[in-house]
Amino acid sequence: MISVSFGRGARQAPSREQLVAWVDNALAGLRPGAGLDLRVVGSAEMRRLNLRFRGDDRATNVLSFPAEFPAGVEVDHLGDIVIAAPVVEREAARFGIAPAERWAHLVTHGVLHLLGYDHEEPEQAREMEAEEIRILARLGIPDPYR
């Protein structure tokens, strides 16, 4: 099950249905049917989360929190993704792309983090970016790293 919630400051967010469609697209072929919680927030909430969990006192675009269950507990719930609507909108304007393209990219990016992808090392980044490009291409969205 994919749940979507909206916090204060999430006025520019796409619809719940659109967000779920992007999650489903990202999971297709990797973990179809897996569940996760997606929360769209404003800059203030994202800044608090980023400071608390990453020690970075600024609003970032997306945070992912993989679920951790005790050994032997089989649950197909990947974890939580939090996206800051105002940051996504600013980035889309700065990059000169449609906001929907940026939203789709960050939803995909968050899902891949929950699936274990990372970009801390150059090889990891190349692998994650290639997967993002492949997933976004199914939506007709061009390479976001171009």
Short mmCIF file of C-alpha atoms in Angstrom, two decimals:
data_model
loop_
_atom_site.label_atom_id
_atom_site.label_comp_id
_atom_site.label_asym_id
_atom_site.label_seq_id
_atom_site.Cartn_x
_atom_site.Cartn_y
_atom_site.Cartn_z
CA MET A 1 0.00 0.00 0.00
CA ILE A 2 1.20 3.47 -0.86
CA SER A 3 -0.01 6.18 1.46
CA VAL A 4 0.32 9.90 0.73
CA SER A 5 -0.06 12.71 3.23
CA PHE A 6 0.34 16.46 2.95
CA GLY A 7 1.77 18.75 5.59
CA ARG A 8 1.59 22.49 6.01
CA GLY A 9 3.25 24.30 3.11
CA ALA A 10 2.55 21.59 0.54
CA ARG A 11 0.25 23.73 -1.60
CA GLN A 12 2.14 23.28 -4.88
CA ALA A 13 2.08 19.50 -4.66
CA PRO A 14 0.72 17.24 -7.40
CA SER A 15 -2.39 15.21 -6.65
CA ARG A 16 -2.29 12.10 -4.51
CA GLU A 17 -3.13 10.05 -7.63
CA GLN A 18 -0.23 11.52 -9.59
CA LEU A 19 2.24 10.90 -6.78
CA VAL A 20 1.08 7.27 -6.47
CA ALA A 21 1.43 6.82 -10.25
CA TRP A 22 5.05 8.01 -10.08
CA VAL A 23 5.77 5.66 -7.18
CA ASP A 24 4.20 2.75 -9.08
CA ASN A 25 6.29 3.60 -12.14
CA ALA A 26 9.47 3.62 -10.06
CA LEU A 27 8.63 0.29 -8.43
CA ALA A 28 7.66 -1.45 -11.70
CA GLY A 29 10.15 -4.18 -12.50
CA LEU A 30 11.99 -3.63 -9.21
CA ARG A 31 9.48 -4.23 -6.39
CA PRO A 32 5.94 -3.98 -7.75
CA GLY A 33 3.33 -4.04 -5.03
CA ALA A 34 5.69 -2.87 -2.29
CA GLY A 35 4.33 -0.29 0.10
CA LEU A 36 5.67 3.01 1.34
CA ASP A 37 4.56 6.25 2.93
CA LEU A 38 5.08 9.50 1.04
CA ARG A 39 4.70 12.84 2.80
CA VAL A 40 4.78 16.20 1.04
CA VAL A 41 5.79 19.06 3.32
CA GLY A 42 6.76 22.70 3.36
CA SER A 43 10.26 24.09 3.83
CA ALA A 44 10.02 24.50 7.61
CA GLU A 45 9.11 20.85 8.25
CA MET A 46 11.76 19.62 5.82
CA ARG A 47 14.40 21.81 7.45
CA ARG A 48 13.57 20.34 10.88
CA LEU A 49 13.76 16.79 9.53
CA ASN A 50 16.99 17.40 7.67
CA LEU A 51 18.59 18.92 10.78
CA ARG A 52 17.39 16.10 13.03
CA PHE A 53 18.33 13.18 10.81
CA ARG A 54 21.23 14.50 8.73
CA GLY A 55 22.59 17.40 10.79
CA ASP A 56 22.03 19.80 7.89
CA ASP A 57 20.15 22.99 8.85
CA ARG A 58 18.39 23.64 5.55
CA ALA A 59 15.38 22.41 3.64
CA THR A 60 16.46 19.76 1.16
CA ASN A 61 14.34 18.39 -1.68
CA VAL A 62 13.82 14.75 -0.63
CA LEU A 63 14.63 12.50 2.31
CA SER A 64 14.18 8.75 2.41
CA PHE A 65 13.88 6.63 5.54
CA PRO A 66 14.15 2.89 4.81
CA ALA A 67 11.99 0.70 7.04
CA GLU A 68 13.79 -1.48 9.56
CA PHE A 69 12.05 -4.57 10.87
CA PRO A 70 13.34 -7.23 13.25
CA ALA A 71 14.96 -10.28 11.70
CA GLY A 72 12.36 -12.77 10.55
CA VAL A 73 9.59 -10.22 10.13
CA GLU A 74 8.46 -10.29 6.51
CA VAL A 75 6.74 -7.02 5.55
CA ASP A 76 6.76 -5.55 2.07
CA HIS A 77 6.89 -1.97 3.33
CA LEU A 78 9.92 -0.05 2.10
CA GLY A 79 9.79 2.96 4.40
CA ASP A 80 9.06 6.67 4.17
CA ILE A 81 9.82 9.42 1.67
CA VAL A 82 9.45 13.11 2.50
CA ILE A 83 9.49 15.73 -0.28
CA ALA A 84 9.54 19.52 0.22
CA ALA A 85 7.07 21.06 -2.25
CA PRO A 86 8.57 24.60 -2.26
CA VAL A 87 12.07 23.23 -2.88
CA VAL A 88 10.86 21.09 -5.80
CA GLU A 89 9.11 24.08 -7.37
CA ARG A 90 12.20 26.31 -6.99
CA GLU A 91 14.45 23.65 -8.49
CA ALA A 92 12.16 23.13 -11.47
CA ALA A 93 12.25 26.88 -12.17
CA ARG A 94 16.03 27.03 -11.71
CA PHE A 95 16.58 24.06 -14.06
CA GLY A 96 14.07 25.38 -16.61
CA ILE A 97 11.94 22.23 -16.56
CA ALA A 98 8.27 21.53 -15.93
CA PRO A 99 7.53 21.07 -12.23
CA ALA A 100 6.01 17.63 -12.99
CA GLU A 101 9.36 16.46 -14.37
CA ARG A 102 11.14 17.47 -11.18
CA TRP A 103 8.46 15.89 -9.01
CA ALA A 104 8.64 12.61 -10.95
CA HIS A 105 12.44 12.62 -10.67
CA LEU A 106 12.47 13.19 -6.91
CA VAL A 107 9.76 10.60 -6.26
CA THR A 108 11.81 8.13 -8.29
CA HIS A 109 15.01 9.16 -6.48
CA GLY A 110 13.36 8.62 -3.10
CA VAL A 111 11.98 5.22 -4.09
CA LEU A 112 15.40 4.08 -5.30
CA HIS A 113 16.94 5.07 -1.97
CA LEU A 114 14.35 2.92 -0.20
CA LEU A 115 15.35 0.05 -2.50
CA GLY A 116 18.98 0.38 -1.42
CA TYR A 117 20.42 2.59 -4.14
CA ASP A 118 22.81 5.34 -3.08
CA HIS A 119 25.04 7.98 -4.62
CA GLU A 120 27.79 8.46 -2.04
CA GLU A 121 30.45 6.88 -4.25
CA PRO A 122 30.93 7.63 -7.98
CA GLU A 123 30.09 4.06 -9.08
CA GLN A 124 26.96 4.03 -6.92
CA ALA A 125 25.93 7.41 -8.34
CA ARG A 126 26.34 6.17 -11.93
CA GLU A 127 24.23 3.09 -11.20
CA MET A 128 21.48 5.08 -9.46
CA GLU A 129 21.41 7.77 -12.14
CA ALA A 130 21.18 5.15 -14.90
CA GLU A 131 18.21 3.55 -13.13
CA GLU A 132 16.54 6.95 -12.69
CA ILE A 133 17.02 7.75 -16.38
CA ARG A 134 15.52 4.38 -17.36
CA ILE A 135 12.50 4.79 -15.06
CA LEU A 136 11.82 8.39 -16.10
CA ALA A 137 12.12 7.50 -19.80
CA ARG A 138 9.02 5.28 -19.40
CA LEU A 139 7.17 8.51 -18.57
CA GLY A 140 8.64 10.37 -21.54
CA ILE A 141 10.82 12.47 -19.23
CA PRO A 142 14.27 13.25 -20.61
CA ASP A 143 17.52 12.51 -18.77
CA PRO A 144 17.48 14.78 -15.70
CA TYR A 145 21.29 14.76 -15.61
CA ARG A 146 21.73 16.08 -19.15
#
